[in-house]
Tab-separated table of C-alpha atoms in Angstrom:
chain	number	residue	atom	x	y	z
A	1	MET	CA	20.385	-6.147	3.195
A	2	THR	CA	20.563	-4.490	-0.193
A	3	ILE	CA	22.991	-1.632	-0.781
A	4	GLY	CA	23.259	-0.206	-4.242
A	5	GLY	CA	22.420	-2.266	-7.284
A	6	ILE	CA	19.340	-2.826	-9.385
A	7	SER	CA	16.612	-5.360	-8.785
A	8	VAL	CA	14.145	-6.109	-11.541
A	9	HIS	CA	10.896	-7.746	-10.420
A	10	CYS	CA	8.385	-8.819	-13.053
A	11	VAL	CA	4.720	-9.646	-12.541
A	12	ASP	CA	2.183	-10.636	-15.191
A	13	VAL	CA	-0.695	-8.666	-13.700
A	14	GLY	CA	-3.162	-10.089	-16.181
A	15	HIS	CA	-2.780	-13.410	-14.374
A	16	GLY	CA	-1.635	-12.291	-10.920
A	17	ARG	CA	1.623	-14.216	-10.971
A	18	VAL	CA	5.321	-13.571	-11.308
A	19	ALA	CA	6.612	-13.676	-14.865
A	20	THR	CA	8.849	-16.712	-14.660
A	21	GLY	CA	10.577	-17.217	-17.983
A	22	LEU	CA	10.321	-13.634	-19.231
A	23	ARG	CA	13.527	-12.718	-21.085
A	24	VAL	CA	15.150	-9.509	-19.808
A	25	ARG	CA	18.277	-7.653	-20.906
A	26	VAL	CA	19.974	-4.866	-18.957
A	27	ALA	CA	22.407	-2.519	-20.700
A	28	ARG	CA	24.003	0.869	-20.211
A	29	LEU	CA	22.930	3.556	-22.649
A	30	ASP	CA	26.463	3.413	-24.111
A	31	GLY	CA	25.564	-0.066	-25.349
A	32	THR	CA	27.401	-2.182	-22.752
A	33	VAL	CA	25.251	-5.187	-21.911
A	34	LEU	CA	25.287	-5.961	-18.186
A	35	CYS	CA	23.291	-9.132	-18.320
A	36	GLU	CA	20.634	-11.031	-20.173
A	37	GLY	CA	18.541	-13.875	-18.901
A	38	ARG	CA	15.199	-15.139	-17.809
A	39	VAL	CA	13.152	-14.208	-14.789
A	40	GLY	CA	13.233	-16.939	-12.148
A	41	ALA	CA	10.614	-18.465	-9.896
A	42	LYS	CA	10.561	-15.448	-7.575
A	43	GLY	CA	9.915	-12.975	-10.385
A	44	LEU	CA	13.447	-11.592	-10.268
A	45	LEU	CA	16.242	-11.365	-12.778
A	46	GLU	CA	19.135	-12.419	-10.590
A	47	HIS	CA	22.602	-11.706	-11.869
A	48	PRO	CA	25.878	-10.612	-10.210
A	49	ALA	CA	26.247	-7.694	-12.656
A	50	LEU	CA	23.207	-6.029	-11.068
A	51	MET	CA	24.707	-6.018	-7.586
A	52	GLY	CA	26.029	-2.831	-6.117
A	53	ASP	CA	29.604	-3.074	-7.310
A	54	GLY	CA	28.710	-3.490	-10.972
A	55	ILE	CA	26.646	-0.323	-11.139
A	56	ILE	CA	28.176	3.016	-12.080
A	57	PRO	CA	26.398	6.360	-12.461
A	58	GLY	CA	24.721	6.873	-15.815
A	59	GLY	CA	21.902	5.816	-18.065
A	60	TYR	CA	20.489	2.307	-18.267
A	61	GLU	CA	17.972	0.492	-20.403
A	62	VAL	CA	16.137	-2.676	-19.486
A	63	ILE	CA	14.459	-4.578	-22.318
A	64	PHE	CA	11.558	-6.879	-21.453
A	65	ASP	CA	10.567	-9.354	-24.155
A	66	VAL	CA	6.834	-9.215	-23.526
A	67	GLY	CA	5.660	-10.403	-26.943
A	68	ALA	CA	7.639	-13.662	-26.802
A	69	PHE	CA	6.508	-14.234	-23.211
A	70	TYR	CA	2.828	-14.246	-24.139
A	71	ARG	CA	3.304	-16.175	-27.378
A	72	ALA	CA	5.051	-18.917	-25.387
A	73	GLN	CA	1.908	-19.141	-23.253
A	74	GLY	CA	-0.360	-19.450	-26.242
A	75	THR	CA	-2.031	-16.078	-25.734
A	76	ALA	CA	-3.861	-14.850	-28.834
A	77	LEU	CA	-2.014	-11.740	-30.020
A	78	PRO	CA	-1.887	-9.616	-33.158
A	79	SER	CA	1.167	-10.087	-35.358
A	80	PRO	CA	3.280	-8.218	-34.489
A	81	ALA	CA	2.027	-8.042	-30.916
A	82	PHE	CA	1.151	-4.617	-29.531
A	83	LEU	CA	4.095	-5.010	-27.157
A	84	GLU	CA	7.138	-6.877	-28.408
A	85	GLU	CA	10.391	-5.677	-26.812
A	86	VAL	CA	9.542	-3.092	-24.153
A	87	PRO	CA	12.368	-0.705	-23.230
A	88	TYR	CA	12.647	0.974	-19.843
A	89	ARG	CA	15.194	3.766	-19.659
A	90	PHE	CA	16.383	5.387	-16.441
A	91	HIS	CA	19.401	7.065	-14.910
A	92	ILE	CA	21.330	6.384	-11.750
A	93	ALA	CA	22.889	9.413	-10.101
A	94	ASP	CA	23.692	7.929	-6.697
A	95	VAL	CA	25.144	4.414	-6.755
A	96	ALA	CA	24.805	4.119	-2.959
A	97	GLN	CA	21.046	3.794	-3.415
A	98	HIS	CA	19.252	0.623	-4.379
A	99	TYR	CA	16.982	0.735	-7.425
A	100	HIS	CA	14.040	-1.622	-7.159
A	101	LEU	CA	12.175	-1.720	-10.452
A	102	PRO	CA	8.835	-3.512	-10.330
A	103	PHE	CA	7.560	-4.201	-13.853
A	104	LYS	CA	3.819	-4.944	-13.811
A	105	PHE	CA	2.589	-5.857	-17.264
A	106	THR	CA	-0.017	-7.400	-19.504
A	107	ALA	CA	0.115	-7.940	-23.270
A	108	TRP	CA	-1.338	-4.424	-23.626
A	109	GLY	CA	0.517	-2.222	-21.213
A	110	PHE	CA	2.605	-1.902	-18.118
A	111	SER	CA	3.388	0.099	-15.037
A	112	LEU	CA	6.905	0.932	-13.905
A	113	PHE	CA	7.357	3.017	-10.805
A	114	ARG	CA	10.580	2.952	-8.847
A	115	GLY	CA	9.834	0.850	-5.800
A	116	GLY	CA	11.552	3.025	-3.218
A	117	ALA	CA	15.126	3.688	-2.205
B	1	MET	CA	10.745	-17.804	2.691
B	2	THR	CA	7.201	-16.500	2.846
B	3	ILE	CA	4.306	-18.926	3.216
B	4	GLY	CA	0.814	-17.551	3.457
B	5	GLY	CA	0.099	-14.155	4.929
B	6	ILE	CA	-0.282	-10.651	3.577
B	7	SER	CA	2.454	-8.126	2.982
B	8	VAL	CA	1.550	-4.523	2.361
B	9	HIS	CA	4.262	-2.415	0.686
B	10	CYS	CA	3.658	1.299	0.189
B	11	VAL	CA	5.509	3.648	-2.126
B	12	ASP	CA	4.857	7.350	-2.689
B	13	VAL	CA	5.481	7.270	-6.432
B	14	GLY	CA	5.201	11.035	-6.710
B	15	HIS	CA	8.494	11.236	-4.825
B	16	GLY	CA	10.030	7.833	-5.578
B	17	ARG	CA	10.321	6.759	-1.954
B	18	VAL	CA	8.713	4.358	0.445
B	19	ALA	CA	5.812	5.838	2.386
B	20	THR	CA	7.247	5.741	5.884
B	21	GLY	CA	4.648	6.984	8.330
B	22	LEU	CA	1.567	6.214	6.238
B	23	ARG	CA	-1.200	4.944	8.504
B	24	VAL	CA	-2.697	1.627	7.371
B	25	ARG	CA	-5.474	-0.522	8.793
B	26	VAL	CA	-6.237	-4.108	7.800
B	27	ALA	CA	-9.627	-5.660	8.584
B	28	ARG	CA	-11.785	-8.568	7.502
B	29	LEU	CA	-14.975	-7.648	5.668
B	30	ASP	CA	-16.900	-8.882	8.732
B	31	GLY	CA	-15.415	-5.904	10.578
B	32	THR	CA	-12.683	-7.652	12.587
B	33	VAL	CA	-9.615	-5.407	12.661
B	34	LEU	CA	-6.401	-7.385	12.187
B	35	CYS	CA	-3.991	-4.549	12.738
B	36	GLU	CA	-3.479	-0.850	12.454
B	37	GLY	CA	-0.219	1.000	12.356
B	38	ARG	CA	2.264	3.011	10.388
B	39	VAL	CA	4.461	1.968	7.517
B	40	GLY	CA	8.076	1.557	8.580
B	41	ALA	CA	11.396	2.487	7.034
B	42	LYS	CA	11.230	-0.351	4.504
B	43	GLY	CA	7.798	0.634	3.223
B	44	LEU	CA	6.082	-2.283	4.938
B	45	LEU	CA	3.353	-2.568	7.499
B	46	GLU	CA	4.848	-5.241	9.719
B	47	HIS	CA	2.542	-6.934	12.157
B	48	PRO	CA	2.202	-10.512	13.464
B	49	ALA	CA	-1.507	-10.613	12.541
B	50	LEU	CA	-0.554	-10.490	8.844
B	51	MET	CA	1.605	-13.603	9.046
B	52	GLY	CA	0.330	-16.868	7.624
B	53	ASP	CA	-1.328	-18.235	10.740
B	54	GLY	CA	-3.510	-15.192	11.281
B	55	ILE	CA	-5.060	-15.304	7.824
B	56	ILE	CA	-8.241	-17.256	7.125
B	57	PRO	CA	-10.116	-17.480	3.812
B	58	GLY	CA	-12.483	-14.598	3.150
B	59	GLY	CA	-12.735	-10.929	2.311
B	60	TYR	CA	-10.315	-8.264	3.510
B	61	GLU	CA	-10.088	-4.509	3.345
B	62	VAL	CA	-6.963	-2.437	3.734
B	63	ILE	CA	-7.425	1.278	4.425
B	64	PHE	CA	-4.592	3.640	3.496
B	65	ASP	CA	-4.789	7.122	5.028
B	66	VAL	CA	-3.414	8.964	2.019
B	67	GLY	CA	-4.888	12.394	2.778
B	68	ALA	CA	-3.284	12.619	6.231
B	69	PHE	CA	0.024	11.363	4.823
B	70	TYR	CA	0.323	14.249	2.365
B	71	ARG	CA	-1.000	16.886	4.763
B	72	ALA	CA	1.713	15.863	7.243
B	73	GLN	CA	4.255	16.599	4.510
B	74	GLY	CA	2.831	20.030	3.812
B	75	THR	CA	1.565	19.140	0.334
B	76	ALA	CA	-1.000	21.631	-0.960
B	77	LEU	CA	-4.300	19.745	-1.254
B	78	PRO	CA	-7.963	20.609	-1.663
B	79	SER	CA	-10.117	20.291	1.462
B	80	PRO	CA	-11.186	17.543	1.602
B	81	ALA	CA	-8.320	16.016	-0.345
B	82	PHE	CA	-9.201	14.060	-3.498
B	83	LEU	CA	-7.982	10.944	-1.690
B	84	GLU	CA	-8.564	10.723	2.043
B	85	GLU	CA	-8.977	7.133	3.283
B	86	VAL	CA	-8.402	4.774	0.352
B	87	PRO	CA	-9.951	1.306	0.698
B	88	TYR	CA	-8.575	-1.771	-1.019
B	89	ARG	CA	-10.850	-4.795	-0.935
B	90	PHE	CA	-9.798	-8.305	-1.913
B	91	HIS	CA	-10.500	-11.937	-1.134
B	92	ILE	CA	-8.275	-14.783	-0.095
B	93	ALA	CA	-9.350	-18.218	-1.273
B	94	ASP	CA	-6.116	-20.123	-0.658
B	95	VAL	CA	-4.361	-19.345	2.623
B	96	ALA	CA	-1.305	-21.344	1.579
B	97	GLN	CA	-0.450	-18.577	-0.887
B	98	HIS	CA	1.294	-15.350	0.026
B	99	TYR	CA	-0.430	-12.095	-0.908
B	100	HIS	CA	2.025	-9.318	-1.670
B	101	LEU	CA	0.153	-6.056	-2.125
B	102	PRO	CA	2.231	-3.203	-3.502
B	103	PHE	CA	0.407	0.112	-3.100
B	104	LYS	CA	1.884	2.767	-5.409
B	105	PHE	CA	0.244	6.122	-4.832
B	106	THR	CA	0.241	9.872	-5.208
B	107	ALA	CA	-2.228	12.389	-3.796
B	108	TRP	CA	-4.294	11.845	-6.975
B	109	GLY	CA	-4.365	8.153	-7.610
B	110	PHE	CA	-2.839	4.768	-7.087
B	111	SER	CA	-2.025	1.407	-8.548
B	112	LEU	CA	-2.647	-1.884	-6.768
B	113	PHE	CA	-1.769	-5.087	-8.551
B	114	ARG	CA	-1.154	-8.275	-6.638
B	115	GLY	CA	2.597	-8.703	-6.662
B	116	GLY	CA	2.679	-12.409	-7.419
B	117	ALA	CA	2.064	-15.574	-5.456
C	1	MET	CA	-16.720	20.571	-23.593
C	2	THR	CA	-17.053	19.027	-20.161
C	3	ILE	CA	-17.639	21.245	-17.154
C	4	GLY	CA	-18.023	19.607	-13.791
C	5	GLY	CA	-19.254	16.070	-13.419
C	6	ILE	CA	-17.655	12.677	-13.199
C	7	SER	CA	-16.682	10.422	-16.062
C	8	VAL	CA	-15.844	6.803	-15.380
C	9	HIS	CA	-13.851	5.053	-18.105
C	10	CYS	CA	-13.106	1.344	-17.735
C	11	VAL	CA	-10.492	-0.670	-19.599
C	12	ASP	CA	-9.684	-4.355	-19.175
C	13	VAL	CA	-5.922	-3.952	-19.540
C	14	GLY	CA	-5.362	-7.683	-19.505
C	15	HIS	CA	-7.008	-7.779	-22.924
C	16	GLY	CA	-6.430	-4.236	-24.161
C	17	ARG	CA	-10.084	-3.399	-24.625
C	18	VAL	CA	-12.780	-1.321	-23.011
C	19	ALA	CA	-14.786	-3.144	-20.376
C	20	THR	CA	-18.181	-3.207	-22.043
C	21	GLY	CA	-20.695	-4.829	-19.704
C	22	LEU	CA	-18.861	-4.160	-16.444
C	23	ARG	CA	-21.396	-3.288	-13.755
C	24	VAL	CA	-20.625	-0.005	-11.952
C	25	ARG	CA	-22.392	1.792	-9.128
C	26	VAL	CA	-21.722	5.383	-8.049
C	27	ALA	CA	-22.842	6.594	-4.619
C	28	ARG	CA	-22.147	9.386	-2.175
C	29	LEU	CA	-20.455	8.377	1.052
C	30	ASP	CA	-23.722	9.232	2.847
C	31	GLY	CA	-25.232	6.241	1.016
C	32	THR	CA	-27.183	8.040	-1.719
C	33	VAL	CA	-26.879	6.056	-4.920
C	34	LEU	CA	-26.358	8.302	-7.948
C	35	CYS	CA	-26.530	5.634	-10.583
C	36	GLU	CA	-25.927	2.015	-11.349
C	37	GLY	CA	-25.473	0.422	-14.719
C	38	ARG	CA	-23.203	-1.224	-17.204
C	39	VAL	CA	-20.287	0.203	-19.105
C	40	GLY	CA	-21.152	0.815	-22.752
C	41	ALA	CA	-19.309	0.261	-26.006
C	42	LYS	CA	-17.032	3.262	-25.460
C	43	GLY	CA	-15.898	2.100	-22.010
C	44	LEU	CA	-17.940	4.744	-20.230
C	45	LEU	CA	-20.701	4.624	-17.678
C	46	GLU	CA	-23.027	7.238	-19.126
C	47	HIS	CA	-25.732	8.559	-16.874
C	48	PRO	CA	-27.311	12.007	-16.373
C	49	ALA	CA	-26.648	11.873	-12.613
C	50	LEU	CA	-22.909	12.108	-13.298
C	51	MET	CA	-23.206	15.352	-15.230
C	52	GLY	CA	-22.144	18.605	-13.664
C	53	ASP	CA	-25.451	19.582	-12.103
C	54	GLY	CA	-25.889	16.342	-10.199
C	55	ILE	CA	-22.567	16.586	-8.404
C	56	ILE	CA	-22.228	18.324	-5.055
C	57	PRO	CA	-19.069	18.664	-2.932
C	58	GLY	CA	-18.335	15.657	-0.747
C	59	GLY	CA	-17.226	12.058	-0.708
C	60	TYR	CA	-18.063	9.514	-3.384
C	61	GLU	CA	-17.589	5.810	-3.860
C	62	VAL	CA	-17.607	3.963	-7.148
C	63	ILE	CA	-18.028	0.183	-7.008
C	64	PHE	CA	-16.740	-1.871	-9.939
C	65	ASP	CA	-17.995	-5.456	-10.103
C	66	VAL	CA	-14.783	-6.971	-11.395
C	67	GLY	CA	-15.373	-10.552	-10.236
C	68	ALA	CA	-18.684	-10.900	-12.089
C	69	PHE	CA	-17.159	-9.288	-15.189
C	70	TYR	CA	-14.464	-11.943	-15.521
C	71	ARG	CA	-16.725	-14.832	-14.564
C	72	ALA	CA	-19.101	-13.804	-17.365
C	73	GLN	CA	-16.154	-14.125	-19.759
C	74	GLY	CA	-15.295	-17.589	-18.550
C	75	THR	CA	-11.985	-16.549	-16.984
C	76	ALA	CA	-10.651	-19.131	-14.525
C	77	LEU	CA	-10.738	-17.488	-11.093
C	78	PRO	CA	-10.499	-18.611	-7.471
C	79	SER	CA	-13.772	-18.709	-5.537
C	80	PRO	CA	-14.211	-16.087	-4.280
C	81	ALA	CA	-12.192	-14.182	-6.872
C	82	PHE	CA	-9.270	-12.081	-5.633
C	83	LEU	CA	-11.236	-9.015	-6.737
C	84	GLU	CA	-15.011	-9.116	-6.410
C	85	GLU	CA	-16.530	-5.667	-5.813
C	86	VAL	CA	-13.766	-3.069	-6.015
C	87	PRO	CA	-14.486	0.226	-4.236
C	88	TYR	CA	-12.920	3.526	-5.261
C	89	ARG	CA	-13.402	6.345	-2.779
C	90	PHE	CA	-12.628	9.993	-3.511
C	91	HIS	CA	-13.737	13.491	-2.601
C	92	ILE	CA	-14.837	16.413	-4.683
C	93	ALA	CA	-14.003	19.829	-3.291
C	94	ASP	CA	-14.571	21.933	-6.400
C	95	VAL	CA	-17.668	21.053	-8.434
C	96	ALA	CA	-16.575	23.360	-11.263
C	97	GLN	CA	-13.863	20.848	-12.159
C	98	HIS	CA	-14.399	17.717	-14.181
C	99	TYR	CA	-13.313	14.416	-12.634
C	100	HIS	CA	-12.178	11.903	-15.217
C	101	LEU	CA	-11.590	8.540	-13.556
C	102	PRO	CA	-9.866	5.977	-15.746
C	103	PHE	CA	-10.121	2.509	-14.199
C	104	LYS	CA	-7.540	0.156	-15.702
C	105	PHE	CA	-7.943	-3.338	-14.354
C	106	THR	CA	-7.278	-7.041	-14.597
C	107	ALA	CA	-8.650	-9.848	-12.423
C	108	TRP	CA	-5.662	-9.229	-10.108
C	109	GLY	CA	-5.325	-5.514	-9.713
C	110	PHE	CA	-6.013	-2.074	-11.018
C	111	SER	CA	-4.769	1.439	-11.479
C	112	LEU	CA	-6.842	4.518	-10.766
C	113	PHE	CA	-5.250	7.906	-11.270
C	114	ARG	CA	-7.367	10.988	-11.790
C	115	GLY	CA	-7.135	11.721	-15.484
C	116	GLY	CA	-6.707	15.474	-15.266
C	117	ALA	CA	-8.995	18.398	-14.623
D	1	MET	CA	-15.745	9.506	-33.887
D	2	THR	CA	-12.190	8.242	-34.015
D	3	ILE	CA	-11.130	5.766	-36.684
D	4	GLY	CA	-7.544	4.672	-36.801
D	5	GLY	CA	-4.742	6.880	-35.608
D	6	ILE	CA	-2.887	7.361	-32.369
D	7	SER	CA	-3.852	9.626	-29.510
D	8	VAL	CA	-1.333	10.385	-26.817
D	9	HIS	CA	-2.781	11.673	-23.537
D	10	CYS	CA	-0.408	12.746	-20.775
D	11	VAL	CA	-1.215	13.253	-17.107
D	12	ASP	CA	1.172	14.230	-14.329
D	13	VAL	CA	-0.348	11.935	-11.723
D	14	GLY	CA	1.852	13.335	-8.978
D	15	HIS	CA	-0.180	16.535	-9.252
D	16	GLY	CA	-3.448	15.254	-10.716
D	17	ARG	CA	-3.345	17.425	-13.815
D	18	VAL	CA	-2.726	17.101	-17.515
D	19	ALA	CA	0.893	17.569	-18.539
D	20	THR	CA	0.610	20.749	-20.572
D	21	GLY	CA	4.003	21.618	-22.017
D	22	LEU	CA	5.498	18.118	-21.936
D	23	ARG	CA	7.611	17.592	-25.052
D	24	VAL	CA	6.698	14.439	-26.990
D	25	ARG	CA	8.132	12.906	-30.145
D	26	VAL	CA	6.519	10.131	-32.184
D	27	ALA	CA	8.595	8.099	-34.637
D	28	ARG	CA	8.471	4.813	-36.507
D	29	LEU	CA	11.037	2.236	-35.459
D	30	ASP	CA	12.702	2.749	-38.870
D	31	GLY	CA	13.614	6.233	-37.643
D	32	THR	CA	10.989	8.287	-39.504
D	33	VAL	CA	9.779	11.053	-37.197
D	34	LEU	CA	6.012	11.554	-37.446
D	35	CYS	CA	5.778	14.572	-35.214
D	36	GLU	CA	7.302	16.391	-32.300
D	37	GLY	CA	5.686	18.955	-30.115
D	38	ARG	CA	4.279	19.888	-26.764
D	39	VAL	CA	1.215	18.599	-25.009
D	40	GLY	CA	-1.640	21.117	-25.090
D	41	ALA	CA	-4.170	22.282	-22.544
D	42	LYS	CA	-6.236	19.099	-22.858
D	43	GLY	CA	-3.288	16.799	-22.202
D	44	LEU	CA	-3.075	15.689	-25.823
D	45	LEU	CA	-0.376	15.852	-28.436
D	46	GLU	CA	-2.444	16.957	-31.391
D	47	HIS	CA	-0.895	16.610	-34.803
D	48	PRO	CA	-2.243	15.651	-38.250
D	49	ALA	CA	0.435	12.948	-38.659
D	50	LEU	CA	-1.211	10.956	-35.862
D	51	MET	CA	-4.575	10.809	-37.601
D	52	GLY	CA	-5.714	7.621	-39.240
D	53	ASP	CA	-4.307	8.227	-42.707
D	54	GLY	CA	-0.766	8.843	-41.508
D	55	ILE	CA	-0.491	5.547	-39.684
D	56	ILE	CA	0.801	2.419	-41.385
D	57	PRO	CA	1.325	-1.017	-39.837
D	58	GLY	CA	4.617	-1.408	-37.973
D	59	GLY	CA	6.587	-0.411	-34.929
D	60	TYR	CA	6.418	2.973	-33.255
D	61	GLU	CA	8.244	4.748	-30.469
D	62	VAL	CA	6.974	7.684	-28.483
D	63	ILE	CA	9.530	9.647	-26.474
D	64	PHE	CA	8.307	11.655	-23.481
D	65	ASP	CA	10.744	14.247	-22.129
D	66	VAL	CA	9.873	13.775	-18.477
D	67	GLY	CA	13.114	15.116	-16.981
D	68	ALA	CA	12.846	18.491	-18.728
D	69	PHE	CA	9.159	18.715	-17.809
D	70	TYR	CA	9.848	18.504	-14.074
D	71	ARG	CA	12.958	20.696	-14.199
D	72	ALA	CA	10.869	23.419	-15.866
D	73	GLN	CA	8.526	23.245	-12.879
D	74	GLY	CA	11.343	23.611	-10.380
D	75	THR	CA	10.976	20.069	-9.000
D	76	ALA	CA	14.050	18.941	-7.052
D	77	LEU	CA	15.581	16.061	-9.025
D	78	PRO	CA	18.892	14.197	-9.098
D	79	SER	CA	21.243	15.049	-11.959
D	80	PRO	CA	20.636	13.291	-14.254
D	81	ALA	CA	17.011	12.758	-13.260
D	82	PHE	CA	15.841	9.182	-12.732
D	83	LEU	CA	13.648	9.638	-15.800
D	84	GLU	CA	14.947	11.825	-18.605
D	85	GLU	CA	13.652	10.756	-22.040
D	86	VAL	CA	11.149	7.932	-21.561
D	87	PRO	CA	10.606	5.699	-24.604
D	88	TYR	CA	7.385	3.803	-25.256
D	89	ARG	CA	7.578	1.212	-27.994
D	90	PHE	CA	4.582	-0.536	-29.520
D	91	HIS	CA	3.382	-2.073	-32.754
D	92	ILE	CA	0.317	-1.473	-34.843
D	93	ALA	CA	-1.002	-4.491	-36.724
D	94	ASP	CA	-4.461	-3.191	-37.633
D	95	VAL	CA	-4.595	0.413	-38.841
D	96	ALA	CA	-8.393	0.406	-38.734
D	97	GLN	CA	-8.213	0.463	-34.935
D	98	HIS	CA	-7.612	3.537	-32.868
D	99	TYR	CA	-4.711	3.486	-30.409
D	100	HIS	CA	-5.351	5.577	-27.340
D	101	LEU	CA	-2.204	5.769	-25.249
D	102	PRO	CA	-2.676	7.290	-21.813
D	103	PHE	CA	0.688	8.136	-20.228
D	104	LYS	CA	0.350	8.588	-16.454
D	105	PHE	CA	3.634	9.655	-14.924
D	106	THR	CA	5.579	11.146	-12.066
D	107	ALA	CA	9.284	11.973	-11.897
D	108	TRP	CA	9.821	8.378	-10.681
D	109	GLY	CA	7.699	6.168	-12.842
D	110	PHE	CA	4.784	5.779	-15.162
D	111	SER	CA	1.929	3.626	-16.317
D	112	LEU	CA	1.099	2.994	-19.955
D	113	PHE	CA	-1.804	0.722	-20.771
D	114	ARG	CA	-3.536	0.889	-24.103
D	115	GLY	CA	-6.770	2.716	-23.411
D	116	GLY	CA	-9.073	0.520	-25.457
D	117	ALA	CA	-9.757	0.005	-29.128
């Protein structure tokens, strides 16, 4: 059961698979970095700092390193790539809610809709 | 751990919440209905027929009753609504894989990208 | 200036380019086929039947032949592909409005939100 | 005929209409602001600085003021809203291409896929 916290789920929708290896960084808008790491085999960035207790009200920014992800796969891209570091900025007013953030992306765009309370 | 099967997850992205109450029907393209029901509190259509054993290779169609969902909420819509019954058609070649199907919708459109193996 | 009518605009968002060559069919839900053809260099299916005068109130279905599109490009896909013929069903209540339908797709999903009146 | 340049097209997909009045700012990643203004009746931010000649290779950021847009419409939102200023960061390698950027959004998410060359 999830109470509070942020879950970041990343899918490479150009290939229909979770984005294992994608580098992701989560920070507050005041600059405090909560965590940085790579997406695991289930498509999630799993880190204790994203659990309920680590989350306070305020603004957050997630950075997805999309350009490096596709270069590592050998995808032909312009230089620089259309998408390099992709920021996603949002605000948490109620820390009792869970924020599920599904990031569906290709080398040329993405969709980010909050996945429900 | 999920092995095989289909999971249908529905979010009303106009309001940022799971689409509890949305009527969904899942059928094979040969007309066999697997299940029909309403999305629960977690945004999922949960039914034994969608588990791994019930799924054989072939074509499937999920019908989401989007028009009725918004009318039940009192949303002002044209008559008929732009979206009434929304079909989603896909094929399963490998029944050992799990098919997670996140349906993100408003009264005016939707996004459906396979959510990873 | 566009008054009435339907415009179908198709982009392969896995590659960031318009889907020239994609086969598209537009029909009424009563079975009447309005037109069938291939997307041109601008990403549009251009056909007189989609102009304002040809459109009456009622239900429509657009079929996008996504599986054949990717096979023709040599993309590795399951057999059958996850997406073969993708239907998009919608209703027109007010024929004085223009319906711009941007279809953003990969071999594994798509987004279809009405693009504004 | 469009050669080069950036076009920003904004649709409130929760309501199926173009986002007239949405405040948008376009800047280079070095901080230079190209333009700032409101989306017009066609859903576009129209400004000479976005035409082909004003665009040089490099990184760009578009800021969409989604929170203010929905507050001005009287939409019930948390405080702060889930989405306040939404950044979109991308890079232009080839100034001879046109960059069509369709921003499809609700108060709870958005989709941004390059709309074709």
